[in-house]
Tab-separated table of C-alpha atoms in Angstrom:
chain	number	residue	atom	x	y	z
A	1	UNK	CA	0.000	0.000	0.000
A	2	UNK	CA	2.791	2.411	0.912
A	3	UNK	CA	4.599	1.820	-2.386
A	4	UNK	CA	1.452	2.492	-4.377
A	5	UNK	CA	0.482	5.599	-2.428
A	6	UNK	CA	3.998	7.021	-2.637
A	7	UNK	CA	3.914	6.648	-6.419
A	8	UNK	CA	0.341	7.357	-7.513
A	9	UNK	CA	-0.275	9.859	-4.720
A	10	UNK	CA	2.301	12.248	-6.174
A	11	UNK	CA	0.717	12.249	-9.636
A	12	UNK	CA	-2.200	14.082	-11.196
A	13	UNK	CA	-4.460	13.451	-14.138
A	14	UNK	CA	-4.014	10.536	-16.491
A	15	UNK	CA	-0.718	9.525	-14.930
A	16	UNK	CA	-2.522	8.376	-11.749
A	17	UNK	CA	-4.521	5.591	-13.408
A	18	UNK	CA	-1.483	4.497	-15.379
A	19	UNK	CA	0.532	4.384	-12.145
A	20	UNK	CA	-2.108	2.179	-10.479
A	21	UNK	CA	-2.233	-0.228	-13.403
A	22	UNK	CA	1.523	-0.250	-13.885
A	23	UNK	CA	2.097	-0.890	-10.184
A	24	UNK	CA	-0.215	-3.892	-10.025
A	25	UNK	CA	1.238	-5.387	-13.208
A	26	UNK	CA	4.785	-4.602	-12.007
A	27	UNK	CA	5.887	-2.041	-14.572
A	28	UNK	CA	7.209	0.662	-12.235
A	29	UNK	CA	11.002	0.730	-12.239
A	30	UNK	CA	11.617	2.172	-8.782
A	31	UNK	CA	8.563	0.678	-7.077
A	32	UNK	CA	8.324	-3.083	-7.633
A	33	UNK	CA	5.129	-4.882	-6.744
A	34	UNK	CA	5.571	-6.920	-3.562
A	35	UNK	CA	6.152	-10.610	-4.223
A	36	UNK	CA	3.377	-11.834	-1.955
A	37	UNK	CA	1.196	-13.616	-4.501
A	38	UNK	CA	1.729	-17.111	-3.109
A	39	UNK	CA	0.551	-15.821	0.263
A	40	UNK	CA	-2.622	-14.445	-1.344
A	41	UNK	CA	-3.153	-17.768	-3.112
A	42	UNK	CA	-2.940	-19.559	0.231
A	43	UNK	CA	-5.263	-17.009	1.826
A	44	UNK	CA	-7.848	-17.541	-0.922
A	45	UNK	CA	-7.784	-21.272	-0.213
A	46	UNK	CA	-8.190	-20.603	3.490
A	47	UNK	CA	-11.082	-18.202	2.824
A	48	UNK	CA	-13.217	-21.150	1.726
A	49	UNK	CA	-13.259	-22.273	5.358
A	50	UNK	CA	-12.652	-19.086	7.327
A	51	UNK	CA	-15.175	-16.242	7.459
A	52	UNK	CA	-12.666	-13.740	8.957
A	53	UNK	CA	-10.129	-14.417	6.196
A	54	UNK	CA	-12.838	-14.248	3.544
A	55	UNK	CA	-14.072	-10.892	4.858
A	56	UNK	CA	-10.537	-9.507	5.063
A	57	UNK	CA	-9.808	-10.423	1.448
A	58	UNK	CA	-13.189	-9.122	0.290
A	59	UNK	CA	-12.408	-5.823	1.981
A	60	UNK	CA	-8.958	-5.531	0.433
A	61	UNK	CA	-10.088	-6.262	-3.108
A	62	UNK	CA	-13.187	-4.098	-2.748
A	63	UNK	CA	-11.064	-1.173	-1.507
A	64	UNK	CA	-8.700	-1.489	-4.480
A	65	UNK	CA	-11.705	-1.582	-6.782
A	66	UNK	CA	-13.435	1.404	-5.233
A	67	UNK	CA	-10.298	3.543	-5.361
A	68	UNK	CA	-9.625	2.593	-8.960
A	69	UNK	CA	-13.270	3.177	-9.890
A	70	UNK	CA	-12.981	6.761	-8.653
A	71	UNK	CA	-9.715	7.190	-10.537
A	72	UNK	CA	-11.357	5.917	-13.746
A	73	UNK	CA	-14.217	8.399	-13.356
A	74	UNK	CA	-11.815	11.293	-12.794
A	75	UNK	CA	-9.515	10.438	-15.686
A	76	UNK	CA	-12.183	9.448	-18.209
A	77	UNK	CA	-15.055	11.920	-17.948
A	78	UNK	CA	-17.051	9.996	-20.562
A	79	UNK	CA	-17.356	6.998	-18.215
A	80	UNK	CA	-20.448	6.762	-16.074
A	81	UNK	CA	-20.251	5.374	-12.543
A	82	UNK	CA	-21.442	1.902	-13.596
A	83	UNK	CA	-18.759	1.647	-16.293
A	84	UNK	CA	-16.033	2.784	-13.909
A	85	UNK	CA	-17.152	0.216	-11.324
A	86	UNK	CA	-17.235	-2.595	-13.878
A	87	UNK	CA	-13.760	-1.657	-15.089
A	88	UNK	CA	-12.455	-1.715	-11.535
A	89	UNK	CA	-13.943	-5.177	-10.982
A	90	UNK	CA	-12.479	-6.450	-14.238
A	91	UNK	CA	-9.101	-5.014	-13.280
A	92	UNK	CA	-9.072	-6.867	-9.955
A	93	UNK	CA	-10.121	-10.118	-11.662
A	94	UNK	CA	-7.485	-9.738	-14.360
A	95	UNK	CA	-4.748	-8.741	-11.926
A	96	UNK	CA	-5.528	-11.561	-9.490
A	97	UNK	CA	-5.820	-14.146	-12.229
A	98	UNK	CA	-2.554	-13.066	-13.818
A	99	UNK	CA	-0.541	-13.273	-10.602
A	100	UNK	CA	-2.139	-16.609	-9.632
A	101	UNK	CA	-0.933	-18.040	-12.939
A	102	UNK	CA	2.564	-16.684	-12.298
A	103	UNK	CA	2.946	-17.346	-8.569
A	104	UNK	CA	1.202	-20.688	-8.223
A	105	UNK	CA	1.527	-22.241	-11.660
A	106	UNK	CA	4.892	-20.883	-12.697
A	107	UNK	CA	3.976	-19.037	-15.871
A	108	UNK	CA	6.471	-16.343	-16.904
A	109	UNK	CA	6.050	-12.927	-15.298
A	110	UNK	CA	6.439	-11.430	-18.774
A	111	UNK	CA	2.795	-12.338	-19.348
A	112	UNK	CA	2.122	-9.114	-17.449
A	113	UNK	CA	2.458	-7.342	-20.807
A	114	UNK	CA	-0.572	-9.244	-22.099
A	115	UNK	CA	-2.605	-8.507	-18.972
A	116	UNK	CA	-1.687	-4.810	-18.883
A	117	UNK	CA	-2.495	-4.377	-22.577
A	118	UNK	CA	-5.806	-6.164	-22.052
A	119	UNK	CA	-6.670	-3.612	-19.387
A	120	UNK	CA	-5.993	-0.786	-21.848
A	121	UNK	CA	-8.283	-2.468	-24.375
A	122	UNK	CA	-11.019	-2.863	-21.763
A	123	UNK	CA	-10.779	0.830	-20.885
A	124	UNK	CA	-11.061	1.790	-24.565
A	125	UNK	CA	-14.105	-0.437	-25.021
A	126	UNK	CA	-15.904	1.063	-22.011
A	127	UNK	CA	-15.092	4.562	-23.222
A	128	UNK	CA	-16.776	3.675	-26.512
A	129	UNK	CA	-19.761	1.824	-25.042
A	130	UNK	CA	-21.098	2.243	-21.511
A	131	UNK	CA	-21.883	-0.624	-19.175
A	132	UNK	CA	-25.274	-2.230	-19.679
A	133	UNK	CA	-25.394	-4.732	-16.810
A	134	UNK	CA	-27.765	-4.308	-13.906
A	135	UNK	CA	-25.320	-5.713	-11.357
A	136	UNK	CA	-24.279	-4.055	-8.140
A	137	UNK	CA	-20.529	-4.207	-8.501
A	138	UNK	CA	-18.654	-5.350	-5.386
A	139	UNK	CA	-21.802	-6.828	-3.816
A	140	UNK	CA	-21.306	-10.129	-2.005
A	141	UNK	CA	-23.580	-13.121	-1.832
A	142	UNK	CA	-25.692	-13.455	1.315
A	143	UNK	CA	-23.800	-15.065	4.158
A	144	UNK	CA	-23.956	-18.813	4.463
A	145	UNK	CA	-22.711	-20.701	7.435
A	146	UNK	CA	-19.581	-22.652	6.698
A	147	UNK	CA	-21.428	-25.768	7.787
A	148	UNK	CA	-24.062	-25.136	5.064
A	149	UNK	CA	-21.502	-24.967	2.269
A	150	UNK	CA	-20.896	-28.032	0.193
A	151	UNK	CA	-17.145	-28.248	0.079
A	152	UNK	CA	-15.755	-31.528	-1.142
A	153	UNK	CA	-13.538	-33.296	1.315
A	154	UNK	CA	-10.160	-34.620	0.149
């Protein structure tokens, strides 16, 4: 968090969104993304059985999304709130999926170029055509007790 704030927090305008995206896809020269992806992978596994861990991760990803959604709205005035929120959700999904492939499955980090370019293409598409879904972005499913979940046992 400190690395991101120290970089993006100093910038204005279009450079802020680029700094966010570049940070999370590890393109900033002097501010490398922390190498904690295997820890997040483990935490996601643990979240299937732990409500506190699940809520903590939900909060972290939701916060990233909400901040980025605001940044999208500021930088791209043609985006409505729904489009900015969808873009922020797609960013978190793309970023998490990319780093899971790298950290847990051993794919080359250079794939970050593909993921970062995909984000640019998503932004362009939303600038051209607004969101049409009637989904509340960042909403969670109603709580279920862990005992009510059907989790296969090994």
